[in-house]
PDB file of C-alpha atoms in Angstrom:
ATOM      1  CA  MET A   1     -13.574 -91.363 -13.201  1.00 59.00           C
ATOM      2  CA  THR A   2     -16.433 -92.091 -10.941  1.00 65.00           C
ATOM      3  CA  PRO A   3     -19.598 -90.020 -11.016  1.00 64.00           C
ATOM      4  CA  TYR A   4     -18.922 -88.921  -7.437  1.00 61.00           C
ATOM      5  CA  LEU A   5     -15.478 -87.587  -8.383  1.00 60.00           C
ATOM      6  CA  GLN A   6     -16.905 -85.787 -11.399  1.00 62.00           C
ATOM      7  CA  LYS A   7     -19.510 -84.222  -9.174  1.00 62.00           C
ATOM      8  CA  GLN A   8     -16.822 -83.056  -6.741  1.00 64.00           C
ATOM      9  CA  ILE A   9     -14.775 -81.525  -9.569  1.00 65.00           C
ATOM     10  CA  ILE A  10     -17.814 -79.680 -10.942  1.00 67.00           C
ATOM     11  CA  ILE A  11     -18.724 -78.369  -7.483  1.00 68.00           C
ATOM     12  CA  GLY A  12     -15.129 -77.294  -6.891  1.00 64.00           C
ATOM     13  CA  SER A  13     -14.976 -75.519 -10.276  1.00 66.00           C
ATOM     14  CA  LEU A  14     -18.242 -73.733  -9.637  1.00 64.00           C
ATOM     15  CA  ALA A  15     -17.050 -72.697  -6.170  1.00 63.00           C
ATOM     16  CA  GLY A  16     -13.802 -71.363  -7.613  1.00 63.00           C
ATOM     17  CA  LEU A  17     -15.668 -69.489 -10.321  1.00 64.00           C
ATOM     18  CA  LEU A  18     -18.056 -68.059  -7.736  1.00 61.00           C
ATOM     19  CA  ILE A  19     -15.157 -66.934  -5.553  1.00 64.00           C
ATOM     20  CA  ALA A  20     -13.456 -65.332  -8.573  1.00 61.00           C
ATOM     21  CA  VAL A  21     -16.666 -63.492  -9.529  1.00 57.00           C
ATOM     22  CA  LEU A  22     -17.250 -62.317  -5.963  1.00 55.00           C
ATOM     23  CA  THR A  23     -13.613 -61.209  -5.659  1.00 61.00           C
ATOM     24  CA  TYR A  24     -13.882 -59.232  -8.919  1.00 58.00           C
ATOM     25  CA  ILE A  25     -17.127 -57.624  -7.789  1.00 57.00           C
ATOM     26  CA  LEU A  26     -15.785 -56.752  -4.349  1.00 55.00           C
ATOM     27  CA  LEU A  27     -12.471 -55.477  -5.686  1.00 55.00           C
ATOM     28  CA  GLY A  28     -14.242 -53.460  -8.366  1.00 57.00           C
ATOM     29  CA  GLY A  29     -15.273 -50.866  -5.751  1.00 56.00           C
ATOM     30  CA  ALA A  30     -11.741 -50.868  -4.371  1.00 55.00           C
ATOM     31  CA  ARG A  31     -10.334 -50.223  -7.854  1.00 59.00           C
ATOM     32  CA  THR A  32     -12.742 -47.318  -8.310  1.00 66.00           C
ATOM     33  CA  GLU A  33     -11.764 -45.954  -4.899  1.00 65.00           C
ATOM     34  CA  LEU A  34      -8.077 -46.359  -5.769  1.00 62.00           C
ATOM     35  CA  LYS A  35      -8.554 -44.364  -8.976  1.00 70.00           C
ATOM     36  CA  THR A  36     -10.390 -41.681  -7.003  1.00 74.00           C
ATOM     37  CA  LEU A  37      -7.566 -41.571  -4.475  1.00 70.00           C
ATOM     38  CA  GLU A  38      -4.989 -41.308  -7.239  1.00 70.00           C
ATOM     39  CA  ALA A  39      -6.914 -38.416  -8.806  1.00 75.00           C
ATOM     40  CA  SER A  40      -7.212 -36.734  -5.399  1.00 74.00           C
ATOM     41  CA  ASN A  41      -3.475 -37.192  -4.871  1.00 74.00           C
ATOM     42  CA  VAL A  42      -2.737 -35.456  -8.178  1.00 76.00           C
ATOM     43  CA  THR A  43      -5.070 -32.603  -7.169  1.00 79.00           C
ATOM     44  CA  LEU A  44      -3.428 -32.304  -3.757  1.00 78.00           C
ATOM     45  CA  GLN A  45       0.033 -32.242  -5.311  1.00 78.00           C
ATOM     46  CA  GLU A  46      -1.103 -29.420  -7.593  1.00 79.00           C
ATOM     47  CA  GLU A  47      -2.540 -27.524  -4.614  1.00 79.00           C
ATOM     48  CA  VAL A  48       0.739 -28.014  -2.702  1.00 79.00           C
ATOM     49  CA  ARG A  49       2.662 -26.707  -5.715  1.00 77.00           C
ATOM     50  CA  LYS A  50       0.390 -23.667  -5.874  1.00 79.00           C
ATOM     51  CA  GLY A  51       0.809 -23.213  -2.125  1.00 75.00           C
ATOM     52  CA  TYR A  52       4.593 -23.111  -2.469  1.00 73.00           C
ATOM     53  CA  GLY A  53       4.214 -20.579  -5.282  1.00 74.00           C
ATOM     54  CA  ILE A  54       1.898 -18.410  -3.162  1.00 77.00           C
ATOM     55  CA  LYS A  55       4.308 -18.612  -0.228  1.00 72.00           C
ATOM     56  CA  SER A  56       7.208 -17.575  -2.453  1.00 72.00           C
ATOM     57  CA  ASN A  57       5.197 -14.654  -3.871  1.00 77.00           C
ATOM     58  CA  TYR A  58       4.063 -13.666  -0.371  1.00 74.00           C
ATOM     59  CA  GLU A  59       7.635 -13.559   0.908  1.00 76.00           C
ATOM     60  CA  GLN A  60       8.708 -11.469  -2.093  1.00 77.00           C
ATOM     61  CA  LEU A  61       5.752  -9.093  -1.645  1.00 79.00           C
ATOM     62  CA  LYS A  62       6.472  -8.847   2.088  1.00 77.00           C
ATOM     63  CA  LYS A  63      10.062  -7.807   1.340  1.00 79.00           C
ATOM     64  CA  GLU A  64       8.813  -5.162  -1.109  1.00 79.00           C
ATOM     65  CA  VAL A  65       6.214  -3.894   1.388  1.00 76.00           C
ATOM     66  CA  ASP A  66       8.856  -3.710   4.138  1.00 75.00           C
ATOM     67  CA  LEU A  67      11.181  -1.794   1.806  1.00 75.00           C
ATOM     68  CA  GLN A  68       8.395   0.626   0.825  1.00 73.00           C
ATOM     69  CA  SER A  69       7.466   1.084   4.494  1.00 69.00           C
ATOM     70  CA  LYS A  70      11.055   2.003   5.348  1.00 72.00           C
ATOM     71  CA  THR A  71      11.148   4.448   2.426  1.00 68.00           C
ATOM     72  CA  ILE A  72       7.892   6.052   3.596  1.00 66.00           C
ATOM     73  CA  GLU A  73       9.226   6.291   7.159  1.00 72.00           C
ATOM     74  CA  GLU A  74      12.342   8.076   5.881  1.00 68.00           C
ATOM     75  CA  LEU A  75      10.204  10.468   3.826  1.00 66.00           C
ATOM     76  CA  ILE A  76       7.979  11.221   6.825  1.00 65.00           C
ATOM     77  CA  LYS A  77      11.077  12.165   8.836  1.00 67.00           C
ATOM     78  CA  ILE A  78      12.000  14.884   6.344  1.00 63.00           C
ATOM     79  CA  MET A  79       8.474  16.228   5.910  1.00 66.00           C
ATOM     80  CA  PRO A  80       7.761  19.411   7.869  1.00 66.00           C
ATOM     81  CA  ALA A  81       5.543  19.203  10.911  1.00 72.00           C
ATOM     82  CA  GLU A  82       2.540  21.484  11.240  1.00 72.00           C
ATOM     83  CA  THR A  83       4.485  23.462  13.849  1.00 75.00           C
ATOM     84  CA  ASP A  84       7.094  24.254  11.147  1.00 75.00           C
ATOM     85  CA  ILE A  85       4.580  25.836   8.776  1.00 82.00           C
ATOM     86  CA  SER A  86       4.395  29.186  10.566  1.00 83.00           C
ATOM     87  CA  GLU A  87       8.202  29.480  10.365  1.00 85.00           C
ATOM     88  CA  MET A  88       8.475  28.656   6.657  1.00 86.00           C
ATOM     89  CA  PRO A  89       8.182  32.278   5.359  1.00 88.00           C
ATOM     90  CA  TYR A  90      11.009  33.340   7.660  1.00 89.00           C
ATOM     91  CA  LYS A  91      13.181  30.409   6.614  1.00 89.00           C
ATOM     92  CA  VAL A  92      12.499  31.224   2.951  1.00 91.00           C
ATOM     93  CA  LYS A  93      13.423  34.855   3.662  1.00 91.00           C
ATOM     94  CA  LYS A  94      16.695  33.688   5.174  1.00 92.00           C
ATOM     95  CA  MET A  95      17.476  31.620   2.061  1.00 92.00           C
ATOM     96  CA  ALA A  96      16.591  34.607  -0.127  1.00 93.00           C
ATOM     97  CA  ASP A  97      18.980  36.816   1.834  1.00 93.00           C
ATOM     98  CA  THR A  98      21.726  34.199   1.505  1.00 93.00           C
ATOM     99  CA  ALA A  99      21.178  34.040  -2.269  1.00 92.00           C
ATOM    100  CA  GLY A 100      21.284  37.840  -2.490  1.00 92.00           C
ATOM    101  CA  ILE A 101      17.699  38.496  -3.597  1.00 93.00           C
ATOM    102  CA  ASP A 102      15.183  40.896  -2.096  1.00 92.00           C
ATOM    103  CA  GLN A 103      11.904  39.521  -0.743  1.00 92.00           C
ATOM    104  CA  VAL A 104       9.145  42.013  -1.525  1.00 92.00           C
ATOM    105  CA  SER A 105       6.093  40.217  -0.074  1.00 93.00           C
ATOM    106  CA  PHE A 106       4.538  36.894   0.797  1.00 93.00           C
ATOM    107  CA  SER A 107       1.006  35.634   1.406  1.00 93.00           C
ATOM    108  CA  ASN A 108      -0.263  32.312   2.701  1.00 91.00           C
ATOM    109  CA  GLU A 109      -2.659  30.406   0.485  1.00 92.00           C
ATOM    110  CA  ALA A 110      -5.290  27.840   1.469  1.00 93.00           C
ATOM    111  CA  PRO A 111      -3.905  24.401   2.410  1.00 91.00           C
ATOM    112  CA  GLN A 112      -4.409  21.691  -0.197  1.00 91.00           C
ATOM    113  CA  LYS A 113      -5.423  18.396   1.425  1.00 89.00           C
ATOM    114  CA  GLN A 114      -4.452  15.192  -0.333  1.00 85.00           C
ATOM    115  CA  GLN A 115      -4.885  11.580   0.739  1.00 83.00           C
ATOM    116  CA  TYR A 116      -1.675  11.275   2.748  1.00 82.00           C
ATOM    117  CA  TYR A 117      -0.352  14.821   3.008  1.00 86.00           C
ATOM    118  CA  THR A 118      -1.380  18.456   3.087  1.00 88.00           C
ATOM    119  CA  ALA A 119       0.404  21.087   1.009  1.00 90.00           C
ATOM    120  CA  PHE A 120       0.795  24.544   2.550  1.00 91.00           C
ATOM    121  CA  PRO A 121       1.609  26.949  -0.313  1.00 93.00           C
ATOM    122  CA  VAL A 122       2.961  30.461   0.199  1.00 93.00           C
ATOM    123  CA  GLN A 123       3.046  33.014  -2.620  1.00 95.00           C
ATOM    124  CA  PHE A 124       6.268  35.097  -2.742  1.00 95.00           C
ATOM    125  CA  THR A 125       7.441  38.082  -4.724  1.00 94.00           C
ATOM    126  CA  PHE A 126      11.173  38.780  -5.095  1.00 94.00           C
ATOM    127  CA  ARG A 127      13.449  41.248  -6.814  1.00 92.00           C
ATOM    128  CA  ALA A 128      16.405  39.285  -8.109  1.00 92.00           C
ATOM    129  CA  GLY A 129      18.989  38.632 -10.747  1.00 91.00           C
ATOM    130  CA  PHE A 130      18.824  35.521 -12.897  1.00 90.00           C
ATOM    131  CA  HIS A 131      21.821  33.853 -11.299  1.00 92.00           C
ATOM    132  CA  SER A 132      20.886  34.843  -7.749  1.00 93.00           C
ATOM    133  CA  PHE A 133      17.360  33.489  -8.180  1.00 93.00           C
ATOM    134  CA  GLY A 134      18.810  30.262  -9.553  1.00 92.00           C
ATOM    135  CA  GLU A 135      20.920  29.991  -6.408  1.00 93.00           C
ATOM    136  CA  PHE A 136      17.799  30.576  -4.302  1.00 93.00           C
ATOM    137  CA  ALA A 137      15.910  27.827  -6.172  1.00 92.00           C
ATOM    138  CA  SER A 138      18.866  25.507  -5.562  1.00 91.00           C
ATOM    139  CA  GLN A 139      18.684  26.226  -1.821  1.00 90.00           C
ATOM    140  CA  ILE A 140      14.961  25.442  -1.840  1.00 89.00           C
ATOM    141  CA  SER A 141      15.577  22.080  -3.539  1.00 84.00           C
ATOM    142  CA  GLY A 142      18.294  21.235  -1.016  1.00 82.00           C
ATOM    143  CA  PHE A 143      16.301  22.298   2.037  1.00 80.00           C
ATOM    144  CA  GLU A 144      16.306  19.869   4.990  1.00 74.00           C
ATOM    145  CA  LYS A 145      12.532  19.418   4.788  1.00 78.00           C
ATOM    146  CA  ILE A 146      10.352  18.536   1.775  1.00 79.00           C
ATOM    147  CA  VAL A 147       9.386  21.807   0.089  1.00 87.00           C
ATOM    148  CA  SER A 148       8.955  22.699  -3.563  1.00 89.00           C
ATOM    149  CA  ILE A 149       9.022  25.810  -5.701  1.00 91.00           C
ATOM    150  CA  SER A 150       6.506  26.211  -8.533  1.00 92.00           C
ATOM    151  CA  ASP A 151       4.456  28.680 -10.635  1.00 93.00           C
ATOM    152  CA  ILE A 152       7.520  30.836 -11.328  1.00 93.00           C
ATOM    153  CA  GLU A 153       6.765  34.059 -13.228  1.00 94.00           C
ATOM    154  CA  MET A 154       9.550  36.461 -14.209  1.00 92.00           C
ATOM    155  CA  THR A 155       9.066  39.989 -15.488  1.00 92.00           C
ATOM    156  CA  ARG A 156      11.486  42.857 -15.986  1.00 89.00           C
ATOM    157  CA  ASP A 157      11.557  45.126 -12.973  1.00 77.00           C
ATOM    158  CA  SER A 158      10.399  48.517 -14.321  1.00 74.00           C
ATOM    159  CA  GLY A 159      11.282  50.285 -11.082  1.00 68.00           C
ATOM    160  CA  LYS A 160      14.618  51.851 -10.319  1.00 68.00           C
ATOM    161  CA  SER A 161      16.184  48.829  -8.697  1.00 71.00           C
ATOM    162  CA  LEU A 162      19.494  47.028  -8.576  1.00 82.00           C
ATOM    163  CA  TYR A 163      17.663  43.854  -9.586  1.00 85.00           C
ATOM    164  CA  PRO A 164      16.762  43.277 -13.238  1.00 89.00           C
ATOM    165  CA  ILE A 165      13.743  41.017 -12.714  1.00 91.00           C
ATOM    166  CA  LEU A 166      10.671  40.723 -10.544  1.00 92.00           C
ATOM    167  CA  VAL A 167       9.884  37.098  -9.662  1.00 94.00           C
ATOM    168  CA  LYS A 168       6.607  35.679  -8.407  1.00 95.00           C
ATOM    169  CA  CYS A 169       6.632  32.053  -7.265  1.00 94.00           C
ATOM    170  CA  LYS A 170       4.966  29.625  -4.931  1.00 94.00           C
ATOM    171  CA  VAL A 171       6.854  27.718  -2.232  1.00 93.00           C
ATOM    172  CA  SER A 172       4.937  24.763  -0.759  1.00 91.00           C
ATOM    173  CA  ALA A 173       5.677  22.703   2.334  1.00 88.00           C
ATOM    174  CA  TYR A 174       4.225  19.208   2.651  1.00 87.00           C
ATOM    175  CA  VAL A 175       2.985  17.870   5.981  1.00 85.00           C
ATOM    176  CA  TYR A 176       2.247  14.190   6.461  1.00 83.00           C
ATOM    177  CA  THR A 177      -1.461  13.844   7.308  1.00 80.00           C
ATOM    178  CA  PRO A 178      -2.549  10.213   6.952  1.00 77.00           C
ATOM    179  CA  PRO A 179      -6.244   9.408   6.706  1.00 74.00           C
ATOM    180  CA  PRO A 180      -7.952   8.625  10.032  1.00 74.00           C
ATOM    181  CA  PRO A 181      -8.310   4.935  10.937  1.00 72.00           C
ATOM    182  CA  PRO A 182     -11.638   3.355  10.034  1.00 71.00           C
ATOM    183  CA  ALA A 183     -14.314   3.677  12.694  1.00 71.00           C
ATOM    184  CA  PRO A 184     -14.970   0.490  14.679  1.00 73.00           C
ATOM    185  CA  ALA A 185     -18.028  -1.485  13.672  1.00 67.00           C
ATOM    186  CA  ALA A 186     -21.129  -0.474  15.596  1.00 66.00           C
ATOM    187  CA  LYS A 187     -22.282  -3.005  18.131  1.00 67.00           C
ATOM    188  CA  PRO A 188     -25.826  -4.321  17.606  1.00 63.00           C
ATOM    189  CA  ALA A 189     -28.341  -2.691  19.909  1.00 60.00           C
ATOM    190  CA  ALA A 190     -29.443  -4.790  22.866  1.00 56.00           C
ATOM    191  CA  LYS A 191     -32.821  -6.378  22.285  1.00 55.00           C
ATOM    192  CA  ALA A 192     -35.597  -5.086  24.469  1.00 51.00           C
ATOM    193  CA  SER A 193     -36.904  -7.562  27.011  1.00 50.00           C
ATOM    194  CA  ALA A 194     -39.942  -9.427  25.747  1.00 49.00           C
ATOM    195  CA  GLN A 195     -41.530  -9.389  29.191  1.00 53.00           C
ATOM    196  CA  PRO A 196     -43.231  -6.148  30.257  1.00 53.00           C
ATOM    197  CA  ALA A 197     -41.912  -4.513  33.412  1.00 51.00           C
ATOM    198  CA  ALA A 198     -43.865  -5.320  36.546  1.00 50.00           C
ATOM    199  CA  LYS A 199     -46.105  -2.504  37.701  1.00 51.00           C
ATOM    200  CA  GLU A 200     -45.596  -1.186  41.196  1.00 48.00           C
ATOM    201  CA  GLU A 201     -48.643  -1.510  43.411  1.00 44.00           C
TER     202      GLU A 201
END
């Protein structure tokens, strides 16, 4: 082998080695970037999986909210309106007459405001029999509007009456009164002009 050929082989080997080293160095950044991309892909897949889970939960919650909204709408329909409140004592008197009990008196009490409704209680006194008052309470529970009977007190009627007991109770009607909508955000006041107004001569 001639010295010239040996020289060419050595130069070729060194060139190949140099190319291999440069390729390794240049591809080293690409390998790092590839690993980063793979890690990002795993993260994105996890986020997509979470997104599908959130979407599924959202759709389920939306169905439940829609169902609750329909239930509330149906309840609102059977709640008395404020215009019905003044007629409630007369309607209760009519139910008492139907049940065969004697209404002695009634008195309106102060309304009781809650978050979404207002209760309008009325205190009643009746002369009744046990069975007839039970029938009256049944009519109250089956009334077309939402009303309740509470604070029932029974005592023996000491007067000369056909009815053995004197009953005091409270009948309440519930009117839907939702809270007012939130007030709109106040607009920022206009800034005063930095330039003073020109004086009239």
